[in-house]
Every structure is written in structure tokens, then in C-alpha cells.
Amino acid sequence: PPTQAVAPPAPQQPPGGFTPPTPTPIQRPSRTQSAIQRVMLQRAVNRATIIGITAIVLVIIVAVLAVAGVFSGSSKTGLTNAQIVDKARPSTYFVVTNQGNAAGRGTGWVWDAAQGIIVTNAHVVAGGKSWSVANGDDLRIQVNRTANGADVVAAPNGKPAKLVGEADCEDIGVLKVADTSGLVTIPRGTQGNLKVGDHVVAVGYPATLNTTTSDTFSTPGFTRAQLTATSGDVSTVSTTFGAIPGSGNEATVGPYKNVILTDTVINKGNSGGPLVDEKARLVGMNSAGRTDVQGQNYAVGVDRINEIVPKILAGQKVCGG
């Protein structure tokens, strides 16, 4: 007969009736759980990559802006030379000095539009019998023959001007026009804000291949005047420059007690024109240049101009002797 299974003996209860727990097997993560972890890890890597790339881009942008001077406290406005000239153009005037049988020519700028005050160099207005000014890019000297020689005026749309006064020792002359229509006062800066290396632009009507500063009426190009600009940097904010002896009946001008030294080219005919900074503010008046060396040109500093012009307007004697 089949044997009868013998039931195992019941486990003995320990004293006190306590049964030790059965050890719980370790649960292994399922395939689904592993896939979720991999996705989360990939997302974290993607986020870190995006953050890293963004940080690199921001560093590059900040570096570019720093090089451009945005964070350096620079006064740069971003104006191009053309924009600077556009701002200075309405205040820059061609100056013609009628000397009877000869003529002088140069540049000037508007000190006070409401009063019709135009400032230029003393050597530009020297020896004149009458004066006239005109504004524009392509001007000319109109020569009217007379029994006593010739009458020359700035054209077209020239304005007759009156000589208020001149200070040869400072090389500053002041003209006044009765017709103030179209005049625009040039904004003035200060030399205190200038630094060596600052960008400047000289605006005026100098001699070129198409024009000349010769006082001979028959000289080709004498009667033409084109507005031009040259640019450079400030070499010295304030220095002195010796007196320039006059030739013939011309008076000695200078010595210049406060001039800006610049490598900006200043040619004959630029005399009396504005030297402007990167915001198109007047910082000097183009006056002289050395011919024995390159890159040394001089403009009467705006601080000196601000000191002398009011004295000339008030009729005070500026130069001794």
C-alpha cells in the first residue's frame, strides 16, 4: 500500500511566542525602471550642455563689448567720421578776405548763431578791406573786377561780414554777419575731457588738387572751395607753439599759449576751421602745422578760445604793445 506522507513537525515556538521574520529577497530594478533612469540622465546632460554653451556665448559677447569700450566708461558715441562731419557741416563756414588786389581764404565756425558771430584765425582775416562767408560742400570765390582792382566774395549765397576784432598774439579773429539765417552754433567741449589718443576730426576748406590757397586770381583752382575732413588722434592735450613771423605786411601771430597737438592733417585753408571730437564738439581751432616733421599739427585749444573771444567781443585789448 502507498506510504502516507509524514507531515513535518511544527516549528518550535521560541520562548515568549516570537517568530523570527523571513529574510526579504533583494528587488532588482526592472527593465522599465532602467530606461527611465537613462532618459533622466540624458536630459540632465542636455541641460548642462545648453547652460555651458550659453555661458560661453555670454562670455564672448561681454568680451566684444569690453573691447568696444561699452564698459570702459569711454565717451565713444559710435559716430562715424561721416556722421561727425554731418554734425559739424552746418556750423563750418568758408571765409574770404578781400584785400583789394589780392584775397585771403580760410575757414571759420559759428560761435553764436543768434548774434551772427563767426570765429576764425587772425591770420585769415588779416589785411582785409571787406569779408564774406558762405556755407556748403562746393563753394567758390566770386571775383568782380573793379577800376581799383577786384572785389572778391564767397559764393554762392555768401553773407557779407564785419570784422569785430582780432588778436594776433592769440591768432583769433572774430567776424559778425547781419544775416543770421541758417547759422548753427557749434557745440563746444572742454580740454579737461580730452585724453591722449582721443579721436578728432578737422573740418574746413583746405588746398587740394582742385583748389589752391594762392592769392593770385589767375591761378587755376583759386576760386574753388570744397569742404573736406581729415581725422587723427590727440597727441598732446595742451602745449605751446612758437610765434609764426608774418611775410611782407602780415603781422606775426602767436605764440600759441594753449594748443592741442594732433596728427590730424591741417593744411593751408584749414586755418580757422573746427577741430571736433567724437561727439562733434569743438575742442580746438585748426591753426598751424610743422612742415619739417610729419604728424605735428596744432589747434588753438577750446579753453583758450573760450577765454579770449569774450574779451574781443567786449572790445578789450588782448595783445600788449
mmCIF file of C-alpha atoms in Angstrom, residues 7-150:
data_model
loop_
_atom_site.group_PDB
_atom_site.id
_atom_site.type_symbol
_atom_site.label_atom_id
_atom_site.label_comp_id
_atom_site.label_asym_id
_atom_site.label_seq_id
_atom_site.Cartn_x
_atom_site.Cartn_y
_atom_site.Cartn_z
ATOM 1 C CA ALA A 7 3.943 15.930 7.945
ATOM 2 C CA PRO A 8 6.979 17.817 9.121
ATOM 3 C CA PRO A 9 6.964 18.665 12.702
ATOM 4 C CA ALA A 10 5.616 22.068 13.555
ATOM 5 C CA PRO A 11 8.307 24.623 14.274
ATOM 6 C CA GLN A 12 9.024 25.025 17.848
ATOM 7 C CA GLN A 13 7.934 28.395 19.201
ATOM 8 C CA PRO A 14 10.729 30.160 20.895
ATOM 9 C CA PRO A 15 10.239 31.195 24.412
ATOM 10 C CA GLY A 16 7.789 34.003 24.618
ATOM 11 C CA GLY A 17 5.967 33.067 21.408
ATOM 12 C CA PHE A 18 8.216 35.162 18.942
ATOM 13 C CA THR A 19 8.675 34.016 15.346
ATOM 14 C CA PRO A 20 11.794 35.463 13.545
ATOM 15 C CA PRO A 21 10.915 37.202 10.233
ATOM 16 C CA THR A 22 11.663 35.519 6.974
ATOM 17 C CA PRO A 23 14.539 37.320 5.091
ATOM 18 C CA THR A 24 13.137 39.561 2.248
ATOM 19 C CA PRO A 25 14.750 38.927 -1.147
ATOM 20 C CA ILE A 26 16.569 41.938 -2.833
ATOM 21 C CA GLN A 27 14.419 43.533 -5.530
ATOM 22 C CA ARG A 28 16.252 44.088 -8.818
ATOM 23 C CA PRO A 29 15.178 47.118 -10.972
ATOM 24 C CA SER A 30 13.080 46.132 -13.882
ATOM 25 C CA ARG A 31 13.975 46.987 -17.479
ATOM 26 C CA THR A 32 11.382 49.761 -17.434
ATOM 27 C CA GLN A 33 12.980 51.446 -14.424
ATOM 28 C CA SER A 34 16.451 51.368 -16.091
ATOM 29 C CA ALA A 35 15.119 53.041 -19.242
ATOM 30 C CA ILE A 36 13.535 55.852 -17.191
ATOM 31 C CA GLN A 37 16.839 56.444 -15.394
ATOM 32 C CA ARG A 38 18.711 56.620 -18.691
ATOM 33 C CA VAL A 39 16.230 59.208 -20.055
ATOM 34 C CA MET A 40 16.550 61.345 -16.931
ATOM 35 C CA LEU A 41 20.346 61.189 -17.131
ATOM 36 C CA GLN A 42 20.292 62.240 -20.804
ATOM 37 C CA ARG A 43 18.064 65.201 -20.012
ATOM 38 C CA ALA A 44 20.441 66.327 -17.282
ATOM 39 C CA VAL A 45 23.368 66.116 -19.715
ATOM 40 C CA ASN A 46 21.429 68.128 -22.324
ATOM 41 C CA ARG A 47 20.628 70.834 -19.798
ATOM 42 C CA ALA A 48 24.236 71.076 -18.717
ATOM 43 C CA THR A 49 25.359 71.297 -22.349
ATOM 44 C CA ILE A 50 22.893 74.121 -23.108
ATOM 45 C CA ILE A 51 23.940 76.027 -19.989
ATOM 46 C CA GLY A 52 27.606 75.639 -20.922
ATOM 47 C CA ILE A 53 27.098 76.858 -24.481
ATOM 48 C CA THR A 54 25.024 79.818 -23.248
ATOM 49 C CA ALA A 55 27.750 80.767 -20.774
ATOM 50 C CA ILE A 56 30.412 80.650 -23.498
ATOM 51 C CA VAL A 57 28.297 82.858 -25.788
ATOM 52 C CA LEU A 58 27.744 85.383 -22.989
ATOM 53 C CA VAL A 59 31.478 85.495 -22.250
ATOM 54 C CA ILE A 60 32.202 86.183 -25.934
ATOM 55 C CA ILE A 61 29.566 88.960 -26.073
ATOM 56 C CA VAL A 62 30.921 90.613 -22.922
ATOM 57 C CA ALA A 63 34.464 90.442 -24.307
ATOM 58 C CA VAL A 64 33.389 92.082 -27.577
ATOM 59 C CA LEU A 65 31.537 94.856 -25.733
ATOM 60 C CA ALA A 66 34.522 95.430 -23.476
ATOM 61 C CA VAL A 67 36.820 95.795 -26.483
ATOM 62 C CA ALA A 68 34.320 98.237 -27.997
ATOM 63 C CA GLY A 69 34.530 100.359 -24.847
ATOM 64 C CA VAL A 70 30.946 99.862 -23.659
ATOM 65 C CA PHE A 71 32.029 99.002 -20.112
ATOM 66 C CA SER A 72 35.148 101.116 -20.015
ATOM 67 C CA GLY A 73 33.491 104.471 -19.367
ATOM 68 C CA SER A 74 34.555 105.684 -22.804
ATOM 69 C CA SER A 75 32.720 108.677 -24.298
ATOM 70 C CA LYS A 76 32.511 106.993 -27.684
ATOM 71 C CA THR A 77 29.156 107.526 -29.334
ATOM 72 C CA GLY A 78 29.634 105.173 -32.238
ATOM 73 C CA LEU A 79 29.620 108.087 -34.726
ATOM 74 C CA THR A 80 31.492 107.507 -37.937
ATOM 75 C CA ASN A 81 33.699 110.221 -39.415
ATOM 76 C CA ALA A 82 30.958 110.947 -41.950
ATOM 77 C CA GLN A 83 28.401 111.426 -39.167
ATOM 78 C CA ILE A 84 30.786 113.696 -37.270
ATOM 79 C CA VAL A 85 31.258 115.845 -40.390
ATOM 80 C CA ASP A 86 27.499 115.942 -40.957
ATOM 81 C CA LYS A 87 27.056 117.404 -37.482
ATOM 82 C CA ALA A 88 29.865 119.942 -37.943
ATOM 83 C CA ARG A 89 28.903 120.942 -41.507
ATOM 84 C CA PRO A 90 26.114 123.480 -40.661
ATOM 85 C CA SER A 91 28.485 125.347 -38.319
ATOM 86 C CA THR A 92 31.526 125.406 -40.638
ATOM 87 C CA TYR A 93 31.962 128.392 -42.983
ATOM 88 C CA PHE A 94 34.223 129.345 -45.844
ATOM 89 C CA VAL A 95 35.846 132.731 -45.100
ATOM 90 C CA VAL A 96 37.008 135.076 -47.865
ATOM 91 C CA THR A 97 39.089 138.178 -47.124
ATOM 92 C CA ASN A 98 39.060 140.842 -49.822
ATOM 93 C CA GLN A 99 42.432 142.593 -49.891
ATOM 94 C CA GLY A 100 41.803 144.668 -52.995
ATOM 95 C CA ASN A 101 44.321 143.315 -55.469
ATOM 96 C CA ALA A 102 44.585 140.024 -53.639
ATOM 97 C CA ALA A 103 42.492 137.796 -51.413
ATOM 98 C CA GLY A 104 42.810 135.625 -48.363
ATOM 99 C CA ARG A 105 40.795 132.496 -47.714
ATOM 100 C CA GLY A 106 40.284 130.134 -44.831
ATOM 101 C CA THR A 107 37.656 128.576 -42.619
ATOM 102 C CA GLY A 108 35.565 129.671 -39.649
ATOM 103 C CA TRP A 109 32.883 128.321 -37.345
ATOM 104 C CA VAL A 110 29.774 129.673 -35.637
ATOM 105 C CA TRP A 111 30.339 130.804 -32.064
ATOM 106 C CA ASP A 112 26.848 132.295 -31.575
ATOM 107 C CA ALA A 113 24.216 131.825 -34.287
ATOM 108 C CA ALA A 114 21.720 134.239 -32.734
ATOM 109 C CA GLN A 115 24.284 137.054 -32.709
ATOM 110 C CA GLY A 116 25.838 136.109 -36.065
ATOM 111 C CA ILE A 117 29.301 135.585 -34.529
ATOM 112 C CA ILE A 118 31.831 133.549 -36.537
ATOM 113 C CA VAL A 119 35.326 132.819 -35.206
ATOM 114 C CA THR A 120 38.408 132.156 -37.320
ATOM 115 C CA ASN A 121 42.172 132.709 -37.195
ATOM 116 C CA ALA A 122 43.546 136.236 -37.083
ATOM 117 C CA HIS A 123 45.845 135.464 -39.999
ATOM 118 C CA VAL A 124 42.800 134.538 -42.131
ATOM 119 C CA VAL A 125 41.188 137.984 -41.768
ATOM 120 C CA ALA A 126 44.461 139.950 -41.776
ATOM 121 C CA GLY A 127 44.863 142.807 -44.254
ATOM 122 C CA GLY A 128 41.246 142.734 -45.352
ATOM 123 C CA LYS A 129 39.139 145.570 -46.696
ATOM 124 C CA SER A 130 35.976 143.504 -46.551
ATOM 125 C CA TRP A 131 34.966 139.979 -45.591
ATOM 126 C CA SER A 132 32.316 137.434 -46.548
ATOM 127 C CA VAL A 133 31.380 133.894 -45.554
ATOM 128 C CA ALA A 134 29.456 131.007 -47.123
ATOM 129 C CA ASN A 135 28.358 127.523 -46.112
ATOM 130 C CA GLY A 136 28.287 124.422 -48.310
ATOM 131 C CA ASP A 137 30.231 121.493 -49.719
ATOM 132 C CA ASP A 138 31.312 123.034 -53.039
ATOM 133 C CA LEU A 139 31.800 126.804 -52.937
ATOM 134 C CA ARG A 140 33.767 129.374 -54.877
ATOM 135 C CA ILE A 141 35.268 132.825 -54.711
ATOM 136 C CA GLN A 142 33.405 135.219 -56.945
ATOM 137 C CA VAL A 143 35.752 137.799 -58.462
ATOM 138 C CA ASN A 144 34.213 141.109 -59.504
ATOM 139 C CA ARG A 145 36.663 143.303 -61.404
ATOM 140 C CA THR A 146 36.696 146.948 -60.429
ATOM 141 C CA ALA A 147 38.602 150.051 -61.501
ATOM 142 C CA ASN A 148 40.734 149.756 -58.377
ATOM 143 C CA GLY A 149 41.420 146.041 -58.687
ATOM 144 C CA ALA A 150 38.899 143.374 -57.794
#
